[in-house]
mmCIF file of C-alpha atoms in Angstrom:
data_model
loop_
_atom_site.group_PDB
_atom_site.id
_atom_site.type_symbol
_atom_site.label_atom_id
_atom_site.label_comp_id
_atom_site.label_asym_id
_atom_site.label_seq_id
_atom_site.Cartn_x
_atom_site.Cartn_y
_atom_site.Cartn_z
ATOM 1 C CA UNK A 1 -6.718 14.836 3.638
ATOM 2 C CA UNK A 2 -4.656 14.772 6.788
ATOM 3 C CA UNK A 3 -4.634 18.097 7.956
ATOM 4 C CA UNK A 4 -1.478 20.488 8.547
ATOM 5 C CA UNK A 5 1.843 20.083 6.903
ATOM 6 C CA UNK A 6 1.210 16.363 6.343
ATOM 7 C CA UNK A 7 -1.927 17.259 4.369
ATOM 8 C CA UNK A 8 -0.248 19.923 2.203
ATOM 9 C CA UNK A 9 2.596 17.605 1.575
ATOM 10 C CA UNK A 10 0.163 14.964 0.320
ATOM 11 C CA UNK A 11 -1.731 17.512 -1.526
ATOM 12 C CA UNK A 12 1.430 18.448 -3.333
ATOM 13 C CA UNK A 13 2.667 14.881 -4.076
ATOM 14 C CA UNK A 14 -0.845 14.191 -5.830
ATOM 15 C CA UNK A 15 -1.652 17.650 -7.451
ATOM 16 C CA UNK A 16 1.517 19.935 -7.674
ATOM 17 C CA UNK A 17 3.934 17.412 -9.180
ATOM 18 C CA UNK A 18 5.871 16.709 -5.984
ATOM 19 C CA UNK A 19 6.888 13.378 -6.620
ATOM 20 C CA UNK A 20 10.229 13.647 -4.845
ATOM 21 C CA UNK A 21 8.432 13.875 -1.164
ATOM 22 C CA UNK A 22 7.513 10.163 -1.848
ATOM 23 C CA UNK A 23 11.054 8.905 -0.495
ATOM 24 C CA UNK A 24 10.600 10.941 2.813
ATOM 25 C CA UNK A 25 7.139 10.018 3.343
ATOM 26 C CA UNK A 26 7.808 6.381 2.788
ATOM 27 C CA UNK A 27 10.696 6.652 5.198
ATOM 28 C CA UNK A 28 8.215 7.342 7.915
ATOM 29 C CA UNK A 29 5.812 4.914 6.613
ATOM 30 C CA UNK A 30 8.348 2.410 6.809
ATOM 31 C CA UNK A 31 8.932 2.678 10.521
ATOM 32 C CA UNK A 32 5.313 1.442 11.199
ATOM 33 C CA UNK A 33 5.339 -1.613 13.579
ATOM 34 C CA UNK A 34 3.505 -4.842 12.050
ATOM 35 C CA UNK A 35 2.513 -7.863 13.636
ATOM 36 C CA UNK A 36 5.197 -10.974 13.330
ATOM 37 C CA UNK A 37 3.011 -12.879 11.315
ATOM 38 C CA UNK A 38 2.404 -9.906 8.899
ATOM 39 C CA UNK A 39 6.255 -9.214 8.714
ATOM 40 C CA UNK A 40 7.094 -13.066 7.846
ATOM 41 C CA UNK A 41 4.110 -13.304 5.157
ATOM 42 C CA UNK A 42 3.995 -10.356 3.246
ATOM 43 C CA UNK A 43 4.661 -11.117 -0.345
ATOM 44 C CA UNK A 44 4.451 -7.998 -2.213
ATOM 45 C CA UNK A 45 3.233 -4.154 -1.894
ATOM 46 C CA UNK A 46 0.326 -3.544 -4.650
ATOM 47 C CA UNK A 47 -0.383 0.391 -5.049
ATOM 48 C CA UNK A 48 -3.916 1.285 -5.751
ATOM 49 C CA UNK A 49 -3.840 2.281 -9.461
ATOM 50 C CA UNK A 50 -5.103 5.438 -11.175
ATOM 51 C CA UNK A 51 -7.028 5.580 -14.392
ATOM 52 C CA UNK A 52 -4.771 6.163 -17.461
ATOM 53 C CA UNK A 53 -6.241 9.397 -17.849
ATOM 54 C CA UNK A 54 -5.251 10.732 -14.486
ATOM 55 C CA UNK A 55 -2.127 8.956 -15.061
ATOM 56 C CA UNK A 56 -1.314 10.773 -18.157
ATOM 57 C CA UNK A 57 -2.406 14.025 -16.239
ATOM 58 C CA UNK A 58 -0.009 13.602 -13.211
ATOM 59 C CA UNK A 59 2.476 11.954 -15.039
ATOM 60 C CA UNK A 60 2.963 9.413 -12.148
ATOM 61 C CA UNK A 61 1.010 7.458 -9.567
ATOM 62 C CA UNK A 62 1.663 8.710 -6.224
ATOM 63 C CA UNK A 63 0.693 5.285 -4.520
ATOM 64 C CA UNK A 64 3.474 3.615 -6.885
ATOM 65 C CA UNK A 65 6.001 6.106 -5.800
ATOM 66 C CA UNK A 66 5.295 5.394 -2.121
ATOM 67 C CA UNK A 67 5.040 1.409 -2.585
ATOM 68 C CA UNK A 68 8.503 1.543 -4.602
ATOM 69 C CA UNK A 69 9.964 3.405 -2.024
ATOM 70 C CA UNK A 70 8.777 1.176 0.767
ATOM 71 C CA UNK A 71 9.512 -1.697 -1.166
ATOM 72 C CA UNK A 72 13.196 -0.942 -0.967
ATOM 73 C CA UNK A 73 13.083 -0.224 2.831
ATOM 74 C CA UNK A 74 10.981 -3.619 3.625
ATOM 75 C CA UNK A 75 12.752 -5.651 1.106
ATOM 76 C CA UNK A 76 9.551 -6.977 -0.568
ATOM 77 C CA UNK A 77 8.395 -6.364 -4.446
ATOM 78 C CA UNK A 78 6.267 -3.811 -5.467
ATOM 79 C CA UNK A 79 4.116 -4.811 -8.374
ATOM 80 C CA UNK A 80 1.396 -2.848 -10.430
ATOM 81 C CA UNK A 81 -0.756 -5.921 -10.523
ATOM 82 C CA UNK A 82 -4.365 -4.045 -10.655
ATOM 83 C CA UNK A 83 -5.492 -2.039 -13.380
ATOM 84 C CA UNK A 84 -8.278 0.811 -12.804
ATOM 85 C CA UNK A 85 -10.989 -0.044 -15.641
ATOM 86 C CA UNK A 86 -13.620 2.180 -14.557
ATOM 87 C CA UNK A 87 -13.044 5.972 -14.870
ATOM 88 C CA UNK A 88 -14.444 7.048 -11.424
ATOM 89 C CA UNK A 89 -14.704 10.779 -10.869
ATOM 90 C CA UNK A 90 -12.667 12.222 -8.088
ATOM 91 C CA UNK A 91 -13.901 11.087 -4.622
ATOM 92 C CA UNK A 92 -12.729 14.193 -2.406
ATOM 93 C CA UNK A 93 -16.266 15.421 -2.353
ATOM 94 C CA UNK A 94 -18.154 12.601 -2.547
ATOM 95 C CA UNK A 95 -20.460 10.950 0.413
ATOM 96 C CA UNK A 96 -19.304 7.329 1.857
ATOM 97 C CA UNK A 97 -22.178 5.879 -0.196
ATOM 98 C CA UNK A 98 -21.261 7.857 -3.252
ATOM 99 C CA UNK A 99 -17.625 6.570 -2.712
ATOM 100 C CA UNK A 100 -18.814 2.816 -2.844
ATOM 101 C CA UNK A 101 -20.589 3.358 -5.874
ATOM 102 C CA UNK A 102 -17.944 4.993 -7.647
ATOM 103 C CA UNK A 103 -15.442 2.337 -7.180
ATOM 104 C CA UNK A 104 -17.614 -0.753 -7.257
ATOM 105 C CA UNK A 105 -16.053 -3.168 -9.838
ATOM 106 C CA UNK A 106 -13.640 -0.480 -10.793
ATOM 107 C CA UNK A 107 -10.556 -3.040 -10.701
ATOM 108 C CA UNK A 108 -9.046 -5.767 -12.607
ATOM 109 C CA UNK A 109 -6.247 -8.171 -12.287
ATOM 110 C CA UNK A 110 -3.445 -7.471 -14.852
ATOM 111 C CA UNK A 111 -1.407 -10.566 -13.830
ATOM 112 C CA UNK A 112 -2.066 -14.300 -13.928
ATOM 113 C CA UNK A 113 -4.240 -15.251 -10.797
ATOM 114 C CA UNK A 114 -1.296 -17.843 -9.704
ATOM 115 C CA UNK A 115 0.657 -14.614 -9.114
ATOM 116 C CA UNK A 116 -1.253 -13.716 -6.370
ATOM 117 C CA UNK A 117 -2.981 -17.144 -5.066
ATOM 118 C CA UNK A 118 -2.468 -17.906 -1.558
ATOM 119 C CA UNK A 119 -0.403 -14.754 -0.707
ATOM 120 C CA UNK A 120 -0.356 -12.232 1.717
ATOM 121 C CA UNK A 121 -0.629 -8.649 -0.200
ATOM 122 C CA UNK A 122 -0.077 -5.287 1.250
ATOM 123 C CA UNK A 123 -2.168 -2.807 -0.632
ATOM 124 C CA UNK A 124 -0.841 0.797 -0.486
ATOM 125 C CA UNK A 125 -2.784 4.187 -1.080
ATOM 126 C CA UNK A 126 -1.756 7.609 -0.015
ATOM 127 C CA UNK A 127 -4.865 8.362 2.064
ATOM 128 C CA UNK A 128 -7.632 6.523 3.337
ATOM 129 C CA UNK A 129 -11.211 8.376 3.829
ATOM 130 C CA UNK A 130 -13.887 5.582 3.806
ATOM 131 C CA UNK A 131 -11.724 2.810 2.414
ATOM 132 C CA UNK A 132 -14.261 2.370 -0.490
ATOM 133 C CA UNK A 133 -11.029 2.079 -3.206
ATOM 134 C CA UNK A 134 -9.076 -0.106 -0.775
ATOM 135 C CA UNK A 135 -12.038 -2.413 -0.193
ATOM 136 C CA UNK A 136 -12.677 -2.551 -3.946
ATOM 137 C CA UNK A 137 -9.118 -3.373 -4.798
ATOM 138 C CA UNK A 138 -9.184 -6.098 -2.000
ATOM 139 C CA UNK A 139 -12.280 -7.626 -3.320
ATOM 140 C CA UNK A 140 -10.683 -8.092 -6.768
ATOM 141 C CA UNK A 141 -7.154 -9.584 -5.189
ATOM 142 C CA UNK A 142 -9.360 -11.891 -3.106
ATOM 143 C CA UNK A 143 -11.967 -12.883 -5.639
ATOM 144 C CA UNK A 144 -8.518 -13.877 -7.513
ATOM 145 C CA UNK A 145 -7.152 -16.156 -4.834
ATOM 146 C CA UNK A 146 -5.182 -13.829 -2.368
ATOM 147 C CA UNK A 147 -5.089 -15.251 0.950
ATOM 148 C CA UNK A 148 -4.586 -12.070 3.193
ATOM 149 C CA UNK A 149 -4.510 -8.562 2.558
ATOM 150 C CA UNK A 150 -3.348 -5.909 4.615
ATOM 151 C CA UNK A 151 -3.611 -1.789 3.977
ATOM 152 C CA UNK A 152 -0.981 0.642 4.623
ATOM 153 C CA UNK A 153 -1.672 4.509 3.786
ATOM 154 C CA UNK A 154 -0.028 7.649 4.948
ATOM 155 C CA UNK A 155 -3.070 9.590 6.034
ATOM 156 C CA UNK A 156 -6.391 9.766 6.946
ATOM 157 C CA UNK A 157 -8.624 12.355 5.566
ATOM 158 C CA UNK A 158 -11.222 14.056 7.942
ATOM 159 C CA UNK A 159 -14.587 12.563 7.851
ATOM 160 C CA UNK A 160 -18.065 13.884 8.952
ATOM 161 C CA UNK A 161 -18.034 12.349 12.286
ATOM 162 C CA UNK A 162 -14.459 13.753 13.349
ATOM 163 C CA UNK A 163 -14.212 16.105 16.166
ATOM 164 C CA UNK A 164 -11.927 18.657 14.611
#
């Protein structure tokens, strides 16, 4: 998780039912500068899905809450077009290699391939550590015809190589 106050806020969003902070987080994310080609091409925001069990436990997907708010700010649609098929264990304590194996082939497309074919999609997750989850989502979308994929996250978790 990102450190300091930002880390505490994301932790509370994910694990303490603080869904209401998504609008404020997204307002900050919405100010990110993007290259002109991305601004003109981006077709939709795609939140990283949770397993159905994790969704039931939390009551919401924090990435979807952020994506819905960003959708409003950026004026592009948010679509939950991915499904998490493989029930993965929490990645918080896994090594980079374990994270890759944990999410390998974990996602599938819930819509017709024509809805992603040739499009520039923005994948959204709350926090990035090794990018294993985002890369697995991207592989699924790319295999189904997406032309370009960009990532946006609120934070980056510390990794073993970081100087703290």
